[in-house]
Short mmCIF file of C-alpha atoms in Angstrom, two decimals:
data_model
loop_
_atom_site.label_atom_id
_atom_site.label_comp_id
_atom_site.label_asym_id
_atom_site.label_seq_id
_atom_site.Cartn_x
_atom_site.Cartn_y
_atom_site.Cartn_z
CA UNK A 1443 152.78 133.24 91.99
CA UNK A 1444 151.30 131.15 95.06
CA UNK A 1445 154.11 130.51 98.07
CA UNK A 1446 155.27 128.63 100.00
CA UNK A 1447 158.71 129.46 101.90
CA UNK A 1448 159.63 126.86 104.77
CA UNK A 1449 161.34 128.12 107.82
CA UNK A 1450 159.37 131.46 107.98
CA UNK A 1451 160.34 132.74 111.24
CA UNK A 1452 163.69 132.01 110.69
CA UNK A 1453 166.09 134.17 109.36
CA UNK A 1454 166.84 133.88 105.57
CA UNK A 1455 162.87 133.13 105.67
CA UNK A 1456 161.87 136.68 107.93
CA UNK A 1457 163.76 138.27 105.07
CA UNK A 1458 162.42 136.85 102.53
CA UNK A 1459 158.51 137.88 103.47
CA UNK A 1460 159.97 141.07 103.49
CA UNK A 1461 161.08 140.59 99.86
CA UNK A 1462 158.12 139.11 97.82
CA UNK A 1463 155.93 140.68 95.80
CA UNK A 1464 153.13 142.19 97.86
CA UNK A 1465 150.96 140.64 94.70
CA UNK A 1466 152.05 137.25 95.64
CA UNK A 1467 149.83 135.06 97.26
CA UNK A 1468 152.52 133.25 100.19
CA UNK A 1469 152.18 130.84 102.83
CA UNK A 1470 155.22 131.66 105.44
CA UNK A 1471 155.70 127.63 106.77
CA UNK A 1472 156.87 127.62 110.47
CA UNK A 1473 157.27 124.83 113.11
CA UNK A 1474 156.92 126.29 116.78
CA UNK A 1475 157.46 130.18 116.33
CA UNK A 1476 155.18 131.98 113.47
CA UNK A 1477 156.55 134.71 112.10
CA UNK A 1478 155.36 138.14 112.86
CA UNK A 1479 152.30 139.10 111.44
CA UNK A 1480 152.25 140.60 107.59
CA UNK A 1481 148.99 142.17 105.30
CA UNK A 1482 149.66 139.32 102.35
CA UNK A 1483 150.78 136.79 103.87
CA UNK A 1484 149.04 133.98 106.21
CA UNK A 1485 150.85 131.62 108.39
CA UNK A 1486 151.09 127.92 108.75
CA UNK A 1487 152.58 125.26 111.06
CA UNK A 1488 154.15 123.47 108.62
CA UNK A 1489 156.51 120.06 111.21
CA UNK A 1490 158.82 119.11 107.64
CA UNK A 1491 160.61 116.30 109.26
CA UNK A 1492 156.99 114.64 109.01
CA UNK A 1493 156.24 113.70 105.26
CA UNK A 1494 152.13 113.47 105.90
CA UNK A 1495 152.11 116.87 106.82
CA UNK A 1496 154.10 118.42 104.76
CA UNK A 1497 152.14 116.24 101.22
CA UNK A 1498 148.66 117.18 103.31
CA UNK A 1499 149.77 121.19 103.37
CA UNK A 1500 151.21 121.15 99.47
CA UNK A 1501 148.22 119.49 98.36
CA UNK A 1502 145.87 121.73 100.74
CA UNK A 1503 147.72 125.35 99.09
CA UNK A 1504 149.25 123.55 95.94
CA UNK A 1505 152.46 126.48 96.29
CA UNK A 1506 153.24 126.94 92.45
CA UNK A 1507 156.47 127.55 94.02
CA UNK A 1508 158.29 126.60 97.34
CA UNK A 1509 161.52 128.19 98.76
CA UNK A 1510 162.88 125.78 101.06
CA UNK A 1511 165.59 127.82 104.05
CA UNK A 1512 163.92 125.94 106.62
CA UNK A 1513 167.42 124.49 108.68
CA UNK A 1514 167.97 122.78 112.52
CA UNK A 1515 171.17 124.20 114.45
CA UNK A 1516 170.65 120.71 117.06
CA UNK A 1517 172.93 117.63 115.31
CA UNK A 1518 170.46 114.97 116.88
CA UNK A 1519 167.85 116.60 114.63
CA UNK A 1520 170.01 117.37 111.26
CA UNK A 1521 168.82 113.79 110.11
CA UNK A 1522 165.46 113.94 110.62
CA UNK A 1523 165.11 117.83 109.37
CA UNK A 1524 168.00 119.31 106.87
CA UNK A 1525 167.70 115.07 105.17
CA UNK A 1526 164.11 113.90 105.27
CA UNK A 1527 162.63 117.14 105.82
CA UNK A 1528 164.43 117.82 102.66
CA UNK A 1529 163.40 115.02 100.68
CA UNK A 1530 159.67 115.20 101.59
CA UNK A 1531 160.10 118.67 100.78
CA UNK A 1532 160.85 117.61 96.91
CA UNK A 1533 158.97 115.51 97.07
CA UNK A 1534 155.50 116.73 97.69
CA UNK A 1535 156.92 119.54 95.81
CA UNK A 1536 156.77 117.58 92.68
CA UNK A 1537 153.55 115.40 93.41
CA UNK A 1538 151.80 119.09 92.95
CA UNK A 1539 154.37 120.49 89.38
CA UNK A 1540 155.55 123.11 91.97
CA UNK A 1541 159.23 124.94 90.93
CA UNK A 1542 161.58 124.14 94.18
CA UNK A 1543 164.32 126.12 95.39
CA UNK A 1544 166.48 124.37 97.59
CA UNK A 1545 168.34 126.76 100.02
CA UNK A 1546 171.63 124.76 100.82
CA UNK A 1547 175.81 125.94 101.61
CA UNK A 1548 179.42 126.50 100.62
CA UNK A 1549 179.82 124.18 103.85
CA UNK A 1550 178.77 120.70 101.19
CA UNK A 1551 183.00 121.01 100.05
CA UNK A 1552 185.32 120.47 102.31
CA UNK A 1553 187.70 123.66 101.53
CA UNK A 1554 191.15 122.06 100.00
CA UNK A 1555 190.21 123.62 96.29
CA UNK A 1556 191.27 127.32 95.71
CA UNK A 1557 187.18 127.34 94.22
CA UNK A 1558 184.15 126.03 93.71
CA UNK A 1559 181.98 126.53 91.11
CA UNK A 1560 178.28 124.84 90.23
CA UNK A 1561 179.56 121.84 88.36
CA UNK A 1562 180.74 120.27 91.84
CA UNK A 1563 179.72 118.17 93.85
CA UNK A 1564 179.60 117.37 97.27
CA UNK A 1565 181.46 113.82 98.64
CA UNK A 1566 177.74 112.93 101.43
CA UNK A 1567 180.03 110.46 102.77
CA UNK A 1568 183.54 110.31 103.71
CA UNK A 1569 186.28 109.31 101.79
CA UNK A 1570 187.46 106.26 103.41
CA UNK A 1571 191.63 107.05 103.86
CA UNK A 1572 191.39 110.79 103.75
CA UNK A 1573 191.23 113.33 106.01
CA UNK A 1574 187.27 114.42 106.70
CA UNK A 1575 187.12 118.11 105.93
CA UNK A 1576 183.00 118.09 106.47
CA UNK A 1577 181.57 119.43 109.81
CA UNK A 1578 178.21 117.22 110.67
CA UNK A 1579 175.12 119.85 108.92
CA UNK A 1580 178.14 120.11 106.36
CA UNK A 1581 177.43 116.09 106.27
CA UNK A 1582 174.29 116.72 106.32
CA UNK A 1583 173.66 119.51 103.66
CA UNK A 1584 175.68 117.24 101.46
CA UNK A 1585 173.48 114.52 101.72
CA UNK A 1586 170.53 116.61 101.36
CA UNK A 1587 171.21 117.12 98.14
CA UNK A 1588 171.46 113.92 96.63
CA UNK A 1589 168.25 114.17 98.33
CA UNK A 1590 166.33 116.52 96.49
CA UNK A 1591 167.91 115.65 93.32
CA UNK A 1592 166.14 112.29 94.28
CA UNK A 1593 163.20 113.75 94.58
CA UNK A 1594 162.05 116.63 92.30
CA UNK A 1595 162.59 116.61 88.55
CA UNK A 1596 163.54 119.78 88.37
CA UNK A 1597 165.09 121.53 91.62
CA UNK A 1598 167.25 124.96 91.97
CA UNK A 1599 169.75 124.81 94.64
CA UNK A 1600 171.09 127.32 95.89
CA UNK A 1601 174.21 127.13 97.88
CA UNK A 1602 174.77 130.57 99.63
CA UNK A 1603 178.13 131.39 102.45
CA UNK A 1604 177.76 133.81 106.00
CA UNK A 1605 174.38 135.05 105.57
CA UNK A 1606 174.25 137.96 107.92
CA UNK A 1607 172.56 140.98 108.54
CA UNK A 1608 171.25 143.76 111.20
CA UNK A 1609 167.88 144.14 111.57
CA UNK A 1610 168.05 142.16 113.29
CA UNK A 1611 171.14 140.45 114.00
CA UNK A 1612 171.95 136.55 112.59
CA UNK A 1613 173.25 134.01 114.72
CA UNK A 1614 176.75 134.57 114.54
CA UNK A 1615 176.94 138.59 115.11
CA UNK A 1616 174.37 138.11 117.80
CA UNK A 1617 176.99 135.52 119.57
CA UNK A 1618 180.16 137.85 118.69
CA UNK A 1619 178.05 141.33 119.90
CA UNK A 1620 176.79 139.15 123.17
CA UNK A 1621 181.09 137.91 123.76
CA UNK A 1622 182.13 141.10 123.29
CA UNK A 1623 179.01 143.04 126.08
CA UNK A 1624 180.25 140.53 128.27
CA UNK A 1625 184.56 140.98 128.03
CA UNK A 1626 185.01 137.32 126.78
CA UNK A 1627 187.72 136.44 124.24
CA UNK A 1628 187.35 135.74 121.84
CA UNK A 1629 188.42 133.84 118.35
CA UNK A 1630 188.14 134.45 114.69
CA UNK A 1631 189.74 132.57 112.81
CA UNK A 1632 192.35 133.92 109.62
CA UNK A 1633 192.63 130.57 107.83
CA UNK A 1634 188.78 130.21 107.39
CA UNK A 1635 187.11 132.33 104.00
CA UNK A 1636 184.38 132.32 103.39
CA UNK A 1637 181.75 135.05 100.35
CA UNK A 1638 179.77 136.48 103.23
CA UNK A 1639 176.23 137.45 102.27
CA UNK A 1640 173.54 140.82 103.14
CA UNK A 1641 170.31 138.58 104.17
CA UNK A 1642 168.49 141.49 102.64
CA UNK A 1643 170.67 140.83 99.04
CA UNK A 1644 170.11 137.21 99.30
CA UNK A 1645 166.39 137.40 99.30
CA UNK A 1646 165.79 139.77 96.30
CA UNK A 1647 168.28 136.99 94.48
CA UNK A 1648 166.18 134.46 95.46
CA UNK A 1649 162.64 136.03 94.59
CA UNK A 1650 164.64 137.50 90.87
CA UNK A 1651 165.13 133.48 90.41
CA UNK A 1652 162.24 132.72 91.03
CA UNK A 1653 160.71 134.26 88.25
CA UNK A 1654 163.25 132.79 85.41
CA UNK A 1655 163.71 129.49 83.51
CA UNK A 1656 166.22 128.61 85.21
CA UNK A 1657 166.99 125.00 87.04
CA UNK A 1658 169.84 122.75 88.29
CA UNK A 1659 172.83 124.38 90.90
CA UNK A 1660 173.66 127.64 91.58
CA UNK A 1661 175.76 129.96 93.69
CA UNK A 1662 174.41 132.92 95.28
CA UNK A 1663 176.95 134.92 97.76
CA UNK A 1664 178.35 138.41 98.39
CA UNK A 1665 181.28 139.45 95.82
CA UNK A 1666 184.27 139.01 98.63
CA UNK A 1667 185.63 136.66 100.01
CA UNK A 1668 186.87 137.56 103.42
CA UNK A 1669 188.11 135.50 106.44
CA UNK A 1670 186.50 135.14 109.76
CA UNK A 1671 188.98 137.35 111.64
CA UNK A 1672 188.19 140.96 108.99
CA UNK A 1673 184.84 139.72 108.22
CA UNK A 1674 184.43 140.21 112.27
CA UNK A 1675 186.35 143.47 112.43
CA UNK A 1676 184.51 145.03 109.62
CA UNK A 1677 180.89 143.73 111.60
CA UNK A 1678 182.72 145.52 114.54
CA UNK A 1679 183.01 148.88 112.35
CA UNK A 1680 179.46 148.37 111.57
CA UNK A 1681 178.12 148.83 115.01
CA UNK A 1682 179.97 150.84 116.96
CA UNK A 1683 181.68 148.03 118.24
CA UNK A 1684 185.72 147.69 120.24
CA UNK A 1685 187.41 145.10 118.68
CA UNK A 1686 189.85 144.66 120.33
CA UNK A 1687 189.05 141.77 122.47
CA UNK A 1688 189.17 140.10 119.27
CA UNK A 1689 191.77 137.81 118.96
CA UNK A 1690 193.40 136.53 114.69
CA UNK A 1691 194.12 132.89 114.77
CA UNK A 1692 194.46 130.15 112.77
CA UNK A 1693 191.76 127.07 113.16
CA UNK A 1694 192.77 124.66 115.71
CA UNK A 1695 193.95 121.33 114.43
CA UNK A 1696 191.28 119.49 116.09
CA UNK A 1697 188.65 121.42 114.58
CA UNK A 1698 187.90 120.11 111.04
CA UNK A 1699 185.09 122.70 109.81
CA UNK A 1700 187.01 123.17 106.15
CA UNK A 1701 189.02 126.41 105.47
CA UNK A 1702 189.04 127.81 101.99
CA UNK A 1703 184.74 128.26 101.19
CA UNK A 1704 184.94 130.53 97.62
CA UNK A 1705 182.40 129.91 95.69
CA UNK A 1706 182.63 131.13 91.96
CA UNK A 1707 179.28 133.85 91.45
CA UNK A 1708 180.25 134.29 87.37
CA UNK A 1709 176.58 132.13 86.76
CA UNK A 1710 174.52 134.34 88.95
CA UNK A 1711 176.14 137.50 88.03
CA UNK A 1712 175.45 136.31 84.22
CA UNK A 1713 171.28 135.76 85.58
CA UNK A 1714 170.38 138.41 87.59
CA UNK A 1715 170.34 142.23 87.55
CA UNK A 1716 170.33 141.84 91.87
CA UNK A 1717 174.22 142.40 92.65
CA UNK A 1718 175.01 141.41 96.21
CA UNK A 1719 176.85 144.44 98.63
CA UNK A 1720 180.72 143.29 99.59
CA UNK A 1721 180.24 144.22 103.19
CA UNK A 1722 183.11 146.52 103.45
CA UNK A 1723 180.47 148.41 101.86
CA UNK A 1724 177.34 147.47 103.73
CA UNK A 1725 179.60 147.56 106.67
CA UNK A 1726 180.87 150.96 106.11
CA UNK A 1727 176.97 152.57 105.23
CA UNK A 1728 175.56 150.58 108.14
CA UNK A 1729 176.14 152.89 110.94
CA UNK A 1730 173.94 151.02 113.66
CA UNK A 1731 174.50 150.51 117.17
CA UNK A 1732 173.68 147.04 118.85
#
């Protein structure tokens, strides 16, 4: 298998590079910071916001599979990277007949339903007269899904949830640890419910999915729905941190983040042998210090 990973120096990208079979011919695409060297991986600069660069790289290395994990955290780059960048990747993959796995998110939904399965379509633009419960990031991810469908005839769109891990710490957990070490009061919301997935489990699921004759949308999430506050307590337990400074609060009215984002994982459970672990199992067995 010849595979290109976009965003290979990002959090999920690094875990994917660790999970890929050694006999796969792998290119690790990155923009600024090259991933750590690995014997079976070739690093390659790739600016997904540049359609010509994406096309040239894909034509040169001609991967059979592209796993698109690249993201942007800066709001002023959401459109260029998340939306148009995803379209560039999808178009280039289609041009060379490559299989495409596009990483999406639960934040494409507004959190007003009790559960979301693969048949639920995001609403990429606000609906007039209705309260908008999507963040700018969520809107961009929803438009990216739309762009990928328009640019590739048979993509795999993976919707996932909070991706966490300990080696190294993920972005949100790093923020939590830093706040606790600095003695800052931390508010974690009791009414925002998601299905966190342990990064090594997600990476293993994606590798297995790559080998299956599947296309369409699939939810790859952890098996447990948990609110942000209780999830924070589990992370503190795993890291040996005192959770006392953490305050359980509802989401402020001015915060338009979606509240209930439970993705149904029945399809993944029927297709994959990988069984993602619950946060309780992962954190109880972690025993690591920050």
